[in-house]
């Protein structure tokens, strides 16, 4: 099935590449037409003015200027279309790269890594070769942050169902064009510095004209008087009045230089993002949705008779005009005759009073739609993945053909698995490299995907909502003077504290207490299982300790033994990576050491 999808994306990329070439040719042709209009206008105007035909020369300038603007806008639209086709081709090429497991060039969401989180570090949710790299399609920081929050916290069952419905709509076979266009639009703009939340926090506290109302009065009066005085000067009246007014404007501008710079620097940082958000919101507002969640989100973009895209477009235009101050010469004349910076500071504050609440709500909606779009693109790329079902039975987990979504180098081996009930522990034994830890991560990562509303790598998946908790990659910390054993104890203490809070906890523990001797490890592991047996928790524990298997007899209804096995044929170790019932009876550590060059006596084998 993945090969079919890979071919689909390859064909789409090829189609967009052909359209891209044609659009490029048309854009270049119109670009030359723009040059021709400019040259033709200059030549015609020169001819008429040389003939002393001032009226014809003036009309020619006006006509060709209007024509030049029309052609310029035409070329701008064509160039945007060309760039969009380039990006759509790239979107499909990226889908192929993800299907092939080439993830290292994608954002791993490193800013979201938290070693103290209940499961994200152990389950490769963020970082290199992570689930975030595989699933995320967002370019904007708000979309990435929303998707990351869904990875970190399981949604309520009703929320999961609504997300599943929305994702199903966006992932329909007839939707790729709209969906990929939404994902490509923000790629036109820079998002390396997109402090949307910081800008909103700063913007909320701005009140320059409330603090200095007299500047608003000057803004209404001083530019008019200055221009009138300059005009009078040109007609022969005294220029001292104009000079005095210009100096007055200069004095006001100098007095509030720091405030003007702050307003500009804070707003220009959001300019590219505002243009991006405007494009995306226009794309969403023009679409009709059928799922309840998407309809609610789209309706939320219309407030007080103004669409979200229109209000954000106004903000982008204000910032654009504000940026004229970047030209030193223009800034000197504009600020000393028109109080230019103060005009756009006032416009910013006026916009804030009308639309700031809408901005916050609109970005929240856009972030959610982007996160849903990422999951929809992921689902479209993996049509063989199943939409999980939610169970009301405590700790019920039933999976058919369950596999790990991040295994690309070989065909992942799928396993069937089921468990149910609180206080239930699955003890998994197995030889080295047999797949115990990978299976724990397979269960965990698919539970995370299911409880965020995404499809999972299985043919059937039924799961009850629970807090996933892992203890796998514990390591020492020199900065905190913590050994790996103590770090593991801290993780287990966090697990026990979590189970005391009343929420159902599904734990995945790999080789627990491996930092101590076998007797203490065995005693501690058994004691932990007994303690968890009386908590609102269930889960899986992998171990080399065969003695833990005896707990199935001590707690026959609550502890079950499963294993992964291997066969040694000559100098080769064969793994089948299949989960089987019972304790593992085949181990390969001695053979592995021998294959690595350690001289193991044959009788010891």
XYZ file of C-alpha atoms in Angstrom:
605
model
C 0.000 0.000 0.000
C 2.863 2.383 0.845
C 4.351 1.716 -2.612
C 1.028 2.749 -4.139
C 1.070 5.977 -2.157
C 4.732 6.520 -3.034
C 3.889 6.235 -6.728
C 0.974 8.624 -6.256
C 3.220 11.286 -4.729
C 5.899 10.748 -7.360
C 3.310 11.243 -10.109
C 1.903 14.348 -8.412
C 5.393 15.798 -8.065
C 5.994 15.157 -11.763
C 2.692 16.826 -12.690
C 3.499 19.913 -10.626
C 6.989 20.026 -12.143
C 5.431 20.260 -15.632
C 3.012 22.974 -14.530
C 5.895 24.743 -12.831
C 7.852 24.985 -16.093
C 4.881 26.417 -17.980
C 4.158 28.914 -15.201
C 7.815 29.966 -15.171
C 7.764 30.650 -18.905
C 4.591 32.714 -18.631
C 5.964 34.673 -15.663
C 9.172 35.497 -17.536
C 7.158 36.628 -20.583
C 5.059 39.006 -18.478
C 8.220 40.216 -16.766
C 9.604 41.275 -20.157
C 6.230 42.839 -20.947
C 6.600 44.938 -17.795
C 9.999 46.122 -18.978
C 8.488 46.895 -22.391
C 5.673 48.954 -20.876
C 8.166 50.957 -18.825
C 10.506 51.611 -21.753
C 7.576 52.381 -24.072
C 6.104 54.822 -21.570
C 9.401 56.646 -21.120
C 9.922 56.861 -24.891
C 6.382 58.095 -25.596
C 6.487 60.673 -22.807
C 9.894 61.890 -23.990
C 8.561 62.271 -27.545
C 5.526 64.349 -26.527
C 7.398 66.566 -24.097
C 10.107 67.136 -26.736
C 7.315 68.275 -29.071
C 6.156 70.706 -26.370
C 2.877 68.795 -26.144
C 2.627 68.915 -22.362
C -0.977 67.628 -22.193
C -0.203 64.562 -24.340
C 3.008 63.939 -22.382
C 1.219 64.112 -19.056
C -1.600 61.837 -20.242
C 0.995 59.391 -21.594
C 2.781 59.260 -18.236
C -0.498 58.636 -16.415
C -1.650 56.008 -18.934
C 1.600 54.052 -18.967
C 1.909 54.274 -15.195
C -1.556 52.734 -14.810
C -0.681 50.079 -17.401
C 2.612 49.374 -15.630
C 0.802 48.862 -12.301
C -1.656 46.452 -13.949
C 1.155 44.427 -15.538
C 3.138 44.525 -12.281
C 0.246 43.047 -10.333
C -0.335 40.480 -13.066
C 3.300 39.434 -12.847
C 3.108 39.293 -9.050
C 0.149 36.887 -9.234
C 1.901 34.740 -11.843
C 5.083 34.641 -9.797
C 3.132 33.583 -6.692
C 1.446 30.823 -8.713
C 4.829 29.670 -9.979
C 6.242 29.582 -6.459
C 3.168 27.707 -5.233
C 3.708 25.022 -7.894
C 7.354 24.733 -6.866
C 6.285 24.245 -3.255
C 3.547 21.748 -4.144
C 6.130 19.691 -5.999
C 8.329 19.847 -2.919
C 5.443 18.837 -0.640
C 4.948 15.650 -2.645
C 8.684 14.953 -2.743
C 8.720 15.269 1.035
C 5.892 12.746 1.303
C 8.028 10.290 -0.653
C 10.992 10.988 1.644
C 8.869 10.282 4.715
C 7.589 7.013 3.261
C 11.203 6.005 2.620
C 12.213 6.905 6.167
C 14.442 9.828 5.145
C 13.535 12.011 8.103
C 16.763 13.740 9.106
C 16.059 16.920 7.113
C 12.679 17.454 8.809
C 12.165 19.431 12.005
C 12.361 17.058 14.954
C 10.671 19.451 17.369
C 13.794 19.633 19.528
C 12.368 22.635 21.407
C 9.675 20.317 22.785
C 12.066 17.685 24.175
C 11.520 17.154 27.894
C 13.476 14.390 29.624
C 11.090 14.548 32.602
C 7.966 13.941 30.523
C 6.157 10.660 31.256
C 6.952 9.127 27.851
C 8.117 11.416 25.029
C 11.854 10.745 25.362
C 11.555 6.955 25.582
C 9.079 6.678 22.700
C 10.999 8.904 20.218
C 8.203 11.455 19.997
C 10.647 14.337 19.389
C 14.200 14.593 18.095
C 15.977 12.753 15.295
C 14.114 9.847 13.673
C 11.033 10.763 15.667
C 7.290 10.565 15.314
C 7.179 14.360 15.113
C 9.392 14.281 12.008
C 7.168 11.629 10.472
C 3.817 13.267 11.187
C 4.380 17.025 11.340
C 3.713 19.012 8.141
C 3.371 22.426 9.789
C 5.734 25.230 8.865
C 4.456 27.790 11.348
C 5.464 27.707 14.997
C 1.843 27.789 16.132
C 0.991 24.670 14.115
C 4.048 22.814 15.393
C 3.340 23.807 18.988
C -0.276 22.623 18.770
C 0.692 19.247 17.300
C 3.429 18.871 19.933
C 0.899 19.555 22.698
C -1.296 16.768 21.330
C 1.683 14.397 21.414
C 2.361 15.281 25.053
C -1.170 15.104 26.480
C -3.847 12.555 25.630
C -7.172 14.045 24.574
C -10.518 13.329 26.179
C -12.493 10.581 24.382
C -15.013 13.037 22.905
C -12.140 15.182 21.622
C -10.436 12.145 20.077
C -13.603 11.238 18.183
C -14.014 14.789 16.851
C -10.392 14.879 15.681
C -10.780 11.498 13.994
C -13.838 12.771 12.104
C -12.044 15.959 11.037
C -8.917 14.070 9.962
C -11.032 11.608 7.985
C -12.610 14.489 6.047
C -9.292 16.186 5.284
C -7.679 12.881 4.249
C -10.342 11.928 1.693
C -8.991 10.908 -1.745
C -10.516 14.043 -3.319
C -8.885 16.348 -0.756
C -5.103 16.212 -1.497
C -5.146 19.354 -3.665
C -6.789 21.500 -0.980
C -4.822 19.906 1.848
C -1.438 20.221 0.169
C -2.191 23.808 -0.856
C -2.840 24.636 2.817
C 0.482 23.052 3.783
C 2.403 24.803 0.981
C 1.071 28.348 1.490
C 3.115 29.178 4.622
C 6.274 28.006 2.829
C 6.224 31.259 0.832
C 7.177 33.200 3.948
C 9.923 33.245 6.544
C 9.071 31.584 9.830
C 12.468 31.500 11.483
C 11.434 34.418 13.702
C 7.734 34.162 14.361
C 7.071 35.304 17.935
C 3.291 35.229 17.661
C 2.667 34.649 21.363
C 5.329 37.148 22.430
C 3.991 39.747 19.980
C 0.454 39.330 21.302
C 1.663 39.584 24.903
C 3.556 42.800 24.093
C 0.772 44.169 21.886
C -1.798 43.664 24.643
C 0.092 46.041 26.897
C 0.695 48.867 24.401
C -1.045 52.147 25.236
C 1.161 54.914 23.893
C -1.623 57.277 22.872
C -3.531 56.700 26.116
C -0.407 57.626 28.034
C 0.365 60.594 25.775
C -2.985 61.889 24.450
C -1.437 65.226 23.448
C 0.622 63.409 20.790
C -2.640 62.284 19.193
C -3.758 65.943 19.016
C -0.457 66.924 17.403
C -0.828 64.016 14.959
C -4.131 65.455 13.743
C -2.960 69.076 13.557
C 0.791 69.376 13.107
C 1.218 67.633 9.698
C -1.591 69.743 8.178
C -0.083 72.991 9.486
C 3.391 71.941 8.367
C 2.305 71.165 4.806
C 0.315 74.410 4.647
C 3.320 76.405 5.886
C 5.600 74.735 3.322
C 3.110 75.554 0.550
C 2.932 79.173 1.730
C 6.720 79.314 1.751
C 6.810 78.144 -1.874
C 4.375 80.937 -2.773
C 6.606 83.623 -1.280
C 5.507 83.844 2.331
C 7.965 83.637 5.222
C 9.576 80.234 5.684
C 10.208 80.618 9.421
C 6.807 79.209 10.279
C 7.506 76.100 8.216
C 10.953 75.729 9.799
C 9.478 76.066 13.270
C 6.846 73.415 12.561
C 9.425 71.057 11.041
C 11.600 71.488 14.120
C 8.578 70.813 16.317
C 7.938 67.517 14.504
C 11.611 66.646 14.791
C 11.520 67.374 18.514
C 8.480 65.146 19.094
C 10.025 62.357 17.009
C 13.306 62.626 18.921
C 11.499 62.680 22.273
C 9.802 59.342 21.529
C 12.530 57.731 19.451
C 12.768 54.653 21.725
C 8.990 54.099 21.630
C 8.889 54.419 17.835
C 11.734 51.931 17.433
C 10.086 49.465 19.820
C 6.758 49.593 17.988
C 8.484 48.967 14.683
C 10.850 46.233 15.841
C 8.105 44.304 17.619
C 5.682 44.535 14.716
C 8.102 43.855 11.848
C 9.020 40.547 13.501
C 5.467 39.310 12.929
C 5.053 40.727 9.402
C 5.977 37.611 7.404
C 3.897 35.465 9.735
C 0.857 37.737 9.313
C 1.089 37.450 5.544
C 1.363 33.680 5.875
C -1.583 33.460 8.258
C -3.650 35.653 5.951
C -3.086 33.332 2.995
C -3.877 30.232 5.032
C -7.002 31.729 6.575
C -8.281 32.839 3.169
C -7.783 29.274 1.954
C -9.757 27.922 4.924
C -12.538 30.531 4.733
C -13.179 29.725 1.078
C -13.648 26.013 1.784
C -16.791 24.189 2.890
C -16.446 21.536 5.575
C -18.811 18.766 6.641
C -17.384 17.478 9.937
C -18.679 19.128 13.095
C -15.253 20.177 14.388
C -14.092 21.786 11.140
C -17.398 23.611 10.729
C -17.065 25.045 14.247
C -13.505 26.139 13.564
C -14.429 27.814 10.283
C -17.371 29.641 11.891
C -14.999 30.925 14.575
C -13.051 32.822 11.912
C -15.974 35.203 11.342
C -16.391 37.768 14.119
C -18.078 41.172 14.167
C -18.736 41.000 10.435
C -15.018 40.809 9.556
C -13.254 37.660 8.478
C -10.047 36.683 10.230
C -8.062 36.914 6.998
C -9.322 40.459 6.346
C -8.344 41.704 9.809
C -4.886 40.080 9.581
C -4.439 41.538 6.108
C -5.063 45.001 7.589
C -2.420 44.379 10.232
C 0.101 43.240 7.620
C -0.573 46.381 5.555
C -0.089 48.635 8.590
C 3.262 47.006 9.337
C 4.216 47.265 5.653
C 3.595 51.043 5.591
C 5.386 51.384 8.906
C 8.461 49.791 7.306
C 8.893 52.746 4.913
C 10.968 54.251 7.712
C 13.783 51.888 6.690
C 14.764 54.322 3.930
C 16.860 56.993 5.664
C 15.928 59.738 3.209
C 12.234 58.822 3.147
C 12.129 58.452 6.929
C 13.609 61.950 7.345
C 10.994 63.631 5.160
C 8.023 61.496 6.218
C 8.675 61.773 9.940
C 9.450 65.501 9.840
C 6.475 66.489 7.714
C 3.778 63.844 8.308
C 4.741 62.329 11.694
C 4.835 59.051 9.753
C 5.822 56.687 12.562
C 3.143 58.097 14.863
C 0.484 57.588 12.165
C 1.186 53.844 12.020
C 1.655 53.532 15.766
C -1.830 54.989 16.094
C -3.158 52.677 13.407
C -1.623 49.704 15.252
C -3.294 50.674 18.510
C -6.599 51.328 16.766
C -6.351 47.888 15.113
C -5.548 46.319 18.467
C -8.652 47.793 20.099
C -10.834 46.291 17.372
C -9.207 42.990 16.468
C -6.743 41.746 19.099
C -9.220 39.274 20.581
C -10.035 38.061 17.099
C -6.317 37.693 16.344
C -5.807 35.475 19.390
C -8.842 33.348 18.544
C -7.941 33.138 14.848
C -4.407 31.953 15.501
C -5.733 29.371 17.942
C -8.089 28.083 15.234
C -5.376 28.137 12.581
C -3.000 26.211 14.857
C -5.628 23.525 15.376
C -6.444 23.218 11.678
C -2.730 22.966 10.876
C -2.324 20.172 13.434
C -5.365 18.377 11.998
C -3.907 18.848 8.503
C -0.650 17.216 9.612
C -2.528 14.199 10.916
C -4.676 14.115 7.771
C -1.616 14.142 5.507
C -0.129 11.376 7.654
C -3.320 9.346 7.318
C -3.462 9.936 3.562
C 0.136 8.721 3.257
C -0.658 5.555 5.225
C -4.056 4.257 4.064
C -3.241 0.848 5.563
C -3.168 2.296 9.082
C -6.323 1.837 11.111
C -8.418 4.430 12.912
C -8.392 3.196 16.530
C -11.485 2.542 18.584
C -11.856 3.726 22.156
C -12.876 1.266 24.838
C -14.751 1.953 28.061
C -13.299 -1.142 29.716
C -10.405 -0.185 32.026
C -6.983 -0.780 30.475
C -8.384 -2.700 27.528
C -5.886 -2.928 24.686
C -6.482 -5.215 21.724
C -4.302 -4.951 18.655
C -4.053 -6.950 15.462
C -0.944 -6.731 13.276
C 0.580 -4.067 15.516
C 3.880 -2.610 14.210
C 6.197 0.325 14.806
C 5.664 3.318 12.447
C 9.347 4.380 12.595
C 10.872 1.125 11.307
C 11.865 1.691 7.662
C 15.074 -0.266 7.028
C 13.231 -3.585 6.999
C 9.621 -4.625 6.815
C 8.372 -4.288 10.406
C 7.173 -7.521 11.994
C 3.607 -7.148 13.221
C 2.264 -8.791 16.359
C -1.144 -9.409 17.836
C -1.561 -8.432 21.452
C -4.274 -7.931 24.039
C -4.638 -7.140 27.718
C -7.402 -5.877 29.976
C -8.046 -4.848 33.552
C -6.364 -2.859 36.304
C -3.448 -4.365 38.195
C -2.478 -6.472 35.205
C 1.214 -6.852 34.326
C 2.648 -8.468 31.198
C 6.167 -9.769 31.835
C 8.140 -10.043 28.590
C 11.343 -12.058 28.612
C 13.696 -12.596 25.723
C 17.243 -12.810 24.515
C 19.347 -9.825 23.567
C 18.240 -7.990 20.410
C 15.118 -10.155 20.176
C 12.715 -7.195 20.108
C 11.500 -6.793 23.709
C 12.214 -3.064 23.982
C 11.015 -2.372 20.454
C 7.721 -4.061 21.249
C 7.263 -1.914 24.361
C 7.908 1.179 22.260
C 5.527 -0.141 19.597
C 2.710 -0.429 22.114
C 3.496 2.948 23.636
C 3.871 4.995 20.457
C 0.666 3.584 18.985
C -1.217 4.369 22.188
C 0.034 7.954 22.009
C -1.083 8.211 18.384
C -4.483 6.687 19.173
C -5.154 8.990 22.119
C -4.351 12.116 20.096
C -6.814 11.152 17.335
C -4.333 9.868 14.723
C -4.414 6.535 12.866
C -2.139 3.793 14.209
C 0.191 1.246 12.631
C -2.093 -1.777 12.972
C -4.927 -3.581 11.256
C -7.136 -3.294 14.355
C -6.606 -1.263 17.514
C -8.916 -0.937 20.502
C -7.642 1.042 23.486
C -8.972 2.461 26.735
C -7.850 6.007 27.642
C -4.925 5.989 30.076
C -1.814 7.953 30.983
C 1.140 6.342 29.248
C 4.284 6.169 31.387
C 7.683 4.758 30.457
C 11.000 4.015 32.104
C 13.489 2.920 29.453
C 16.330 5.332 28.727
C 17.521 6.287 32.177
C 21.058 7.666 32.205
C 23.432 9.279 34.646
C 23.552 13.052 34.979
C 26.911 14.528 35.956
C 25.451 18.014 36.382
C 22.976 16.693 38.957
C 25.467 14.160 40.377
C 22.979 11.393 39.586
C 23.876 7.801 38.681
C 21.878 5.878 36.105
C 20.515 3.619 38.845
C 19.351 6.577 40.909
C 17.871 8.194 37.781
C 15.879 5.018 37.211
C 14.682 5.004 40.814
C 13.475 8.586 40.339
C 11.499 7.508 37.267
C 9.905 4.660 39.216
C 9.080 7.011 42.078
C 7.372 9.321 39.569
C 5.381 6.318 38.361
C 4.217 5.453 41.883
C 3.311 9.073 42.573
C 1.349 9.217 39.328
C -0.641 6.110 40.259
C -1.599 7.765 43.545
C -3.404 10.548 41.700
C -6.284 8.323 40.637
C -5.758 8.523 36.868
C -5.360 5.202 35.037
C -1.683 4.650 34.207
C -0.399 2.304 31.512
C 3.305 1.700 32.193
C 6.079 0.372 29.948
C 9.192 -0.554 31.914
C 12.320 -1.870 30.230
C 14.877 -3.889 32.216
C 14.055 -2.152 35.480
C 16.688 -1.851 38.226
C 19.422 -2.981 35.849
C 21.955 -0.842 37.730
C 22.162 -3.162 40.747
C 23.002 -6.807 41.501
C 20.729 -9.610 40.374
C 19.372 -10.394 43.863
C 18.339 -6.788 44.593
C 17.052 -6.366 41.051
C 14.854 -9.452 41.370
C 13.579 -8.463 44.813
C 12.884 -4.878 43.746
C 11.120 -5.849 40.506
C 8.821 -8.315 42.258
C 8.012 -5.790 44.964
C 7.181 -3.139 42.344
C 4.865 -5.508 40.473
C 3.057 -6.383 43.705
C 2.702 -2.699 44.563
C 1.394 -1.765 41.112
C -1.035 -4.676 41.312
C -2.999 -2.728 43.921
C -2.936 0.558 41.989
C -5.074 1.896 39.150
C -2.412 0.796 36.698
C -1.471 -1.904 34.209
C 1.339 -2.367 31.770
C 4.316 -4.248 30.368
C 7.708 -5.035 31.878
C 10.585 -6.457 29.850
C 13.348 -8.343 31.615
C 16.146 -10.894 31.382
C 15.186 -12.100 34.849
C 13.413 -15.419 34.312
C 12.523 -15.590 37.997
C 9.992 -12.804 37.441
C 8.045 -15.312 35.379
C 7.228 -17.142 38.606
C 4.895 -14.295 39.515
C 2.378 -15.682 37.049
C 1.816 -18.455 39.603
C 1.684 -16.005 42.515
C -0.795 -13.678 40.732
C -2.340 -15.946 38.085
C -5.103 -13.556 37.082
C -2.881 -10.494 36.997
C 0.542 -11.489 35.665
C 1.106 -13.088 32.262
C 4.329 -14.218 30.642
C 5.197 -13.455 27.039
C 8.522 -13.712 25.282
C 10.618 -13.064 22.195
C 12.923 -15.883 21.136
C 15.858 -16.553 18.842
C 17.565 -19.561 17.285
C 21.292 -20.105 16.889
C 22.191 -21.863 13.651
C 25.921 -22.247 13.295
C 27.458 -18.813 13.777
C 24.222 -17.042 12.980
C 21.508 -15.884 15.363
C 18.032 -15.912 13.840
C 15.325 -13.629 15.248
C 11.677 -13.884 14.289
C 10.536 -10.897 16.426
C 7.250 -12.676 17.127
C 5.555 -12.332 20.482
C 4.755 -15.721 21.997
C 3.160 -16.802 25.250
C 5.334 -18.170 28.028
C 8.831 -17.543 29.353
C 11.790 -17.297 26.993
C 14.047 -20.357 27.125
C 16.660 -19.352 24.549
C 19.342 -16.748 25.285
C 22.190 -15.607 23.108
C 24.469 -13.348 25.176
C 27.358 -15.862 25.195
C 27.066 -16.419 21.453
C 26.967 -12.680 20.792
C 30.112 -12.179 22.870
C 31.830 -14.962 20.970
C 30.881 -13.420 17.632
C 32.350 -10.125 18.841
C 35.709 -11.785 19.493
C 35.495 -12.647 23.191
C 37.037 -16.065 23.760
C 34.222 -18.072 25.295
C 34.988 -21.679 26.135
C 32.871 -24.091 24.127
C 31.801 -25.992 27.239
C 30.466 -22.696 28.614
C 28.159 -22.458 25.663
